[in-house]
Coordinates of N, CA, C and O in Angstrom, one line a residue:
X192 N 7.8 6.3 -14.5 CA 7.4 7.0 -13.3 C 8.0 6.1 -12.1 O 8.1 5.0 -12.1
X193 N 8.5 6.8 -11.1 CA 8.9 6.2 -9.9 C 7.9 6.3 -8.7 O 7.3 7.4 -8.6
X194 N 8.0 5.3 -7.8 CA 7.2 5.1 -6.9 C 7.9 4.8 -5.5 O 8.8 3.8 -5.7
X195 N 7.6 5.6 -4.5 CA 8.4 5.3 -3.1 C 7.4 4.2 -2.4 O 6.4 4.6 -2.3
X196 N 8.0 3.5 -1.6 CA 7.1 2.4 -0.8 C 7.6 2.8 0.7 O 8.9 2.6 0.9
X197 N 6.6 3.0 1.5 CA 6.9 3.2 2.9 C 6.0 2.2 3.8 O 5.0 1.8 3.3
X198 N 6.7 1.6 4.8 CA 6.1 0.8 5.8 C 5.5 1.7 7.0 O 6.3 2.7 7.4
X199 N 4.5 1.0 7.6 CA 3.9 1.8 8.7 C 4.7 1.2 10.1 O 4.7 0.0 10.1
X200 N 5.1 2.1 10.8 CA 5.7 1.5 12.0 C 4.5 1.0 13.2 O 4.8 0.5 14.2
X201 N 3.3 1.7 13.1 CA 2.2 1.3 13.8 C 1.5 0.2 13.4 O 0.8 -0.5 14.3
X202 N 1.2 -0.3 12.3 CA 0.4 -1.4 11.4 C 1.3 -2.4 10.9 O 1.8 -2.0 9.9
X203 N 1.1 -3.5 11.3 CA 2.0 -4.7 10.7 C 1.5 -4.7 9.3 O 0.4 -4.7 8.9
X204 N 2.3 -4.9 8.3 CA 2.2 -5.4 6.8 C 1.5 -4.3 6.3 O 0.3 -4.7 5.4
X205 N 1.5 -3.2 6.7 CA 0.9 -2.0 6.0 C 1.8 -1.1 5.4 O 2.8 -0.7 6.0
X206 N 1.5 -0.9 4.1 CA 2.6 -0.2 3.1 C 1.9 1.2 2.3 O 0.6 0.9 2.0
X207 N 2.6 2.1 2.3 CA 2.1 3.3 1.6 C 2.8 3.3 0.1 O 4.2 3.4 0.4
X208 N 2.2 3.3 -0.9 CA 2.9 3.7 -2.1 C 2.5 5.2 -2.6 O 1.2 5.6 -2.5
X209 N 3.7 6.0 -3.0 CA 3.3 7.3 -3.3 C 4.5 7.5 -4.2 O 5.4 7.2 -4.4
X210 N 3.9 8.7 -5.2 CA 4.9 8.9 -6.3 C 6.3 9.6 -5.6 O 6.1 10.3 -4.6
X211 N 7.5 9.3 -6.2 CA 8.7 9.9 -5.9 C 8.8 11.0 -6.8 O 8.8 11.1 -7.9
X212 N 9.4 12.1 -6.0 CA 9.4 12.3 -4.7 C 8.5 12.4 -3.9 O 7.5 12.8 -4.4
X213 N 8.3 11.8 -2.8 CA 7.1 11.7 -1.8 C 6.9 13.0 -1.4 O 7.5 13.8 -0.9
X214 N 5.4 13.3 -1.5 CA 4.8 14.5 -1.0 C 3.6 13.9 -0.1 O 2.5 13.7 -0.7
X215 N 3.9 13.9 1.4 CA 2.9 13.4 2.2 C 1.9 14.3 2.5 O 0.9 13.8 3.1
X216 N 1.8 15.6 1.9 CA 0.9 16.5 2.1 C -0.6 15.9 1.3 O -1.5 16.3 1.5
X217 N -0.3 15.0 0.4 CA -1.5 14.4 -0.3 C -2.3 13.4 0.7 O -3.6 13.1 0.3
X218 N -2.0 13.1 1.9 CA -2.6 12.1 2.6 C -3.5 12.8 3.5 O -3.3 13.9 3.9
X219 N -4.9 12.2 3.8 CA -5.8 12.6 4.7 C -5.3 12.4 6.0 O -4.3 11.6 6.3
X220 N -5.4 13.6 7.0 CA -4.8 13.7 8.2 C -5.1 12.4 9.0 O -4.0 11.9 9.6
X221 N -6.4 11.9 9.1 CA -6.6 10.8 9.8 C -5.7 9.5 9.2 O -5.2 8.7 10.3
X222 N -5.4 9.4 8.1 CA -4.4 8.2 7.5 C -3.1 8.5 8.1 O -2.4 7.8 8.4
X223 N -2.6 9.8 7.8 CA -1.1 10.2 8.4 C -1.2 9.8 9.7 O 0.0 9.2 10.1
X224 N -2.1 10.0 10.6 CA -1.9 9.9 12.1 C -1.9 8.4 12.3 O -0.9 7.8 13.0
X225 N -2.8 7.8 11.8 CA -2.7 6.1 12.1 C -1.7 5.2 11.5 O -1.4 4.4 12.0
X226 N -1.1 6.0 10.3 CA 0.0 5.3 9.5 C 1.2 5.3 10.5 O 2.1 4.7 10.5
X227 N 1.5 6.5 11.2 CA 2.7 6.8 11.9 C 3.8 7.4 10.9 O 3.4 7.7 9.8
X228 N 4.8 7.6 11.5 CA 5.9 8.1 10.7 C 6.4 7.0 9.7 O 7.1 6.1 10.1
X229 N 6.5 7.5 8.5 CA 6.8 6.4 7.3 C 8.1 5.9 7.3 O 8.9 6.9 7.4
X230 N 8.4 4.9 7.1 CA 9.8 4.1 7.0 C 10.0 3.8 5.7 O 9.2 2.9 5.1
X231 N 11.0 4.4 5.0 CA 11.1 4.1 3.7 C 11.7 2.8 3.3 O 12.4 2.1 4.1
X232 N 10.9 1.9 2.6 CA 11.4 0.4 2.2 C 12.3 0.4 0.8 O 13.4 0.0 0.7
X233 N 11.6 1.0 -0.3 CA 12.3 0.8 -1.3 C 11.8 1.8 -2.4 O 10.6 2.5 -2.1
X234 N 12.4 2.3 -3.5 CA 11.8 3.0 -4.6 C 11.9 2.1 -5.8 O 12.9 1.4 -6.0
X235 N 10.7 2.0 -6.6 CA 10.7 1.3 -7.8 C 10.2 2.0 -9.1 O 9.5 3.0 -8.8
X236 N 10.8 1.6 -10.2 CA 10.1 2.2 -11.5 C 9.0 1.4 -11.8 O 9.0 0.1 -11.9
X237 N 8.0 2.0 -12.2 CA 6.7 1.5 -12.5 C 6.7 1.3 -14.0 O 6.2 2.2 -14.8
X238 N 7.0 0.1 -14.5 CA 6.9 0.0 -16.0 C 6.1 -1.3 -16.2 O 5.5 -2.1 -15.4
X239 N 5.7 -1.3 -17.3 CA 4.7 -2.5 -17.9 C 5.2 -3.8 -17.7 O 4.3 -4.7 -17.3
X240 N 6.5 -3.9 -17.5 CA 7.0 -5.4 -17.4 C 6.8 -5.7 -15.7 O 7.0 -7.0 -15.3
X241 N 6.8 -4.8 -14.8 CA 6.9 -5.1 -13.6 C 5.7 -5.7 -13.2 O 4.5 -5.4 -13.4
X242 N 5.8 -6.7 -12.1 CA 4.7 -7.5 -11.6 C 4.6 -7.0 -10.0 O 5.7 -7.0 -9.4
X243 N 3.2 -6.6 -9.8 CA 3.3 -6.5 -8.2 C 2.2 -7.4 -7.7 O 1.7 -8.2 -8.4
X244 N 2.3 -7.5 -6.4 CA 1.7 -8.6 -5.6 C 0.1 -8.5 -5.6 O -0.6 -9.5 -5.9
X245 N -0.4 -7.4 -5.5 CA -1.9 -7.2 -5.0 C -2.5 -6.5 -6.1 O -3.8 -6.3 -6.1
X246 N -1.9 -5.7 -7.0 CA -2.6 -5.1 -8.0 C -1.7 -4.8 -9.2 O -0.5 -5.1 -9.2
X247 N -2.1 -4.3 -10.3 CA -1.3 -4.0 -11.5 C -0.6 -2.8 -11.4 O -1.0 -1.9 -10.7
X248 N 0.4 -2.7 -12.4 CA 1.1 -1.3 -12.4 C 0.0 -0.2 -12.9 O 0.1 0.8 -12.3
X249 N -0.7 -0.7 -13.9 CA -1.8 0.4 -14.3 C -2.8 0.8 -13.1 O -3.0 2.1 -13.0
X250 N -3.1 -0.2 -12.3 CA -4.1 0.3 -11.2 C -3.3 1.1 -10.3 O -3.8 2.3 -9.7
X251 N -2.0 0.8 -10.0 CA -1.2 1.7 -9.0 C -1.0 2.9 -9.5 O -1.1 4.0 -8.8
X252 N -0.6 3.2 -10.9 CA -0.7 4.4 -11.6 C -1.7 5.4 -11.3 O -1.8 6.5 -11.1
X253 N -2.9 4.7 -11.5 CA -4.4 5.3 -11.4 C -4.3 5.9 -10.0 O -4.7 7.1 -9.7
X254 N -4.1 5.1 -8.9 CA -4.1 5.4 -7.5 C -3.1 6.6 -7.2 O -3.5 7.5 -6.5
X255 N -2.1 6.6 -7.9 CA -0.9 7.5 -7.7 C -1.4 9.0 -8.2 O -0.9 10.0 -7.8
X256 N -2.2 8.9 -9.3 CA -2.8 10.1 -9.9 C -3.9 10.7 -9.0 O -3.9 11.9 -8.6
X257 N -4.8 9.7 -8.5 CA -6.1 10.1 -7.8 C -6.4 8.8 -6.9 O -6.9 7.9 -7.4
X258 N -6.3 9.1 -5.5 CA -6.1 10.3 -4.8 C -4.7 10.8 -4.5 O -4.3 11.7 -3.7
X259 N -3.7 10.1 -5.1 CA -2.3 10.5 -4.9 C -1.4 9.5 -4.1 O -0.3 9.7 -3.9
X260 N -2.1 8.5 -3.7 CA -1.4 7.4 -3.0 C -2.1 6.0 -3.0 O -3.2 6.1 -3.5
X261 N -1.5 5.0 -2.6 CA -2.3 3.9 -2.5 C -1.7 3.0 -1.2 O -0.6 3.0 -0.8
X262 N -2.7 2.8 -0.5 CA -2.6 2.0 0.8 C -2.8 0.6 0.7 O -3.7 0.2 0.5
X263 N -1.7 -0.1 1.1 CA -2.0 -1.5 1.1 C -1.8 -2.2 2.4 O -0.9 -1.9 3.2
X264 N -3.1 -2.7 2.8 CA -3.3 -3.3 4.1 C -3.3 -4.9 4.1 O -3.6 -5.3 2.8
X265 N -2.9 -5.7 5.0 CA -3.0 -7.1 4.9 C -4.4 -7.6 4.8 O -5.2 -6.9 5.2
X266 N -4.8 -8.7 4.1 CA -6.0 -9.0 4.0 C -6.5 -9.7 5.2 O -5.7 -10.0 6.3
X267 N -7.7 -9.7 5.5 CA -8.2 -10.2 6.9 C -7.6 -11.7 6.8 O -7.6 -12.4 6.0
X268 N -7.6 -12.0 8.4 CA -7.2 -13.5 8.5 C -8.4 -14.4 8.1 O -9.7 -14.0 8.2
X269 N -8.3 -15.6 7.6 CA -9.2 -16.5 7.2 C -9.9 -17.3 8.6 O -9.1 -17.6 9.4
X270 N -11.1 -17.2 8.3 CA -11.8 -17.8 9.7 C -12.1 -19.2 9.3 O -12.8 -19.8 8.5
X271 N -11.0 -20.1 9.8 CA -11.2 -21.4 9.6 C -12.3 -22.2 10.1 O -12.8 -23.2 9.7
X272 N -12.9 -21.6 11.4 CA -14.1 -22.2 11.9 C -15.2 -22.2 10.9 O -16.0 -23.2 10.6
X273 N -15.3 -20.9 10.5 CA -16.5 -20.7 9.4 C -16.4 -21.6 8.2 O -17.3 -21.8 7.7
X274 N -15.0 -21.5 7.7 CA -14.8 -22.4 6.4 C -15.2 -23.8 7.0 O -16.0 -24.7 5.9
X275 N -15.0 -24.6 8.1 CA -15.1 -25.9 8.7 C -16.6 -26.2 8.5 O -17.2 -27.1 8.2
X276 N -17.5 -25.2 9.1 CA -18.8 -25.2 9.5 C -19.7 -25.4 8.1 O -20.6 -25.9 7.9
X277 N -19.0 -24.6 7.1 CA -19.6 -24.5 5.8 C -19.8 -25.8 5.0 O -20.2 -26.1 3.9
X278 N -18.9 -26.7 5.4 CA -18.6 -28.0 4.7 C -19.8 -28.9 4.8 O -20.6 -28.8 5.7

């Protein structure tokens, strides 16, 4: 299975994974609007040997089946003050 990866021009470090060839009609309208015009980053083959940074290939394949895409957003910034106060 091939997966196309797109970055958002509107949101920093936000990526959309979608089955190749890309069918953007699977995206909910609010997501498509807030994501902006997708900029192609790469196309990857989803094999069992491939390692992904934030989820497994099996999890990504599940997302590509339903709902038809995977949206990767950056983790929230670490609250250093809260961390220091918890000591």
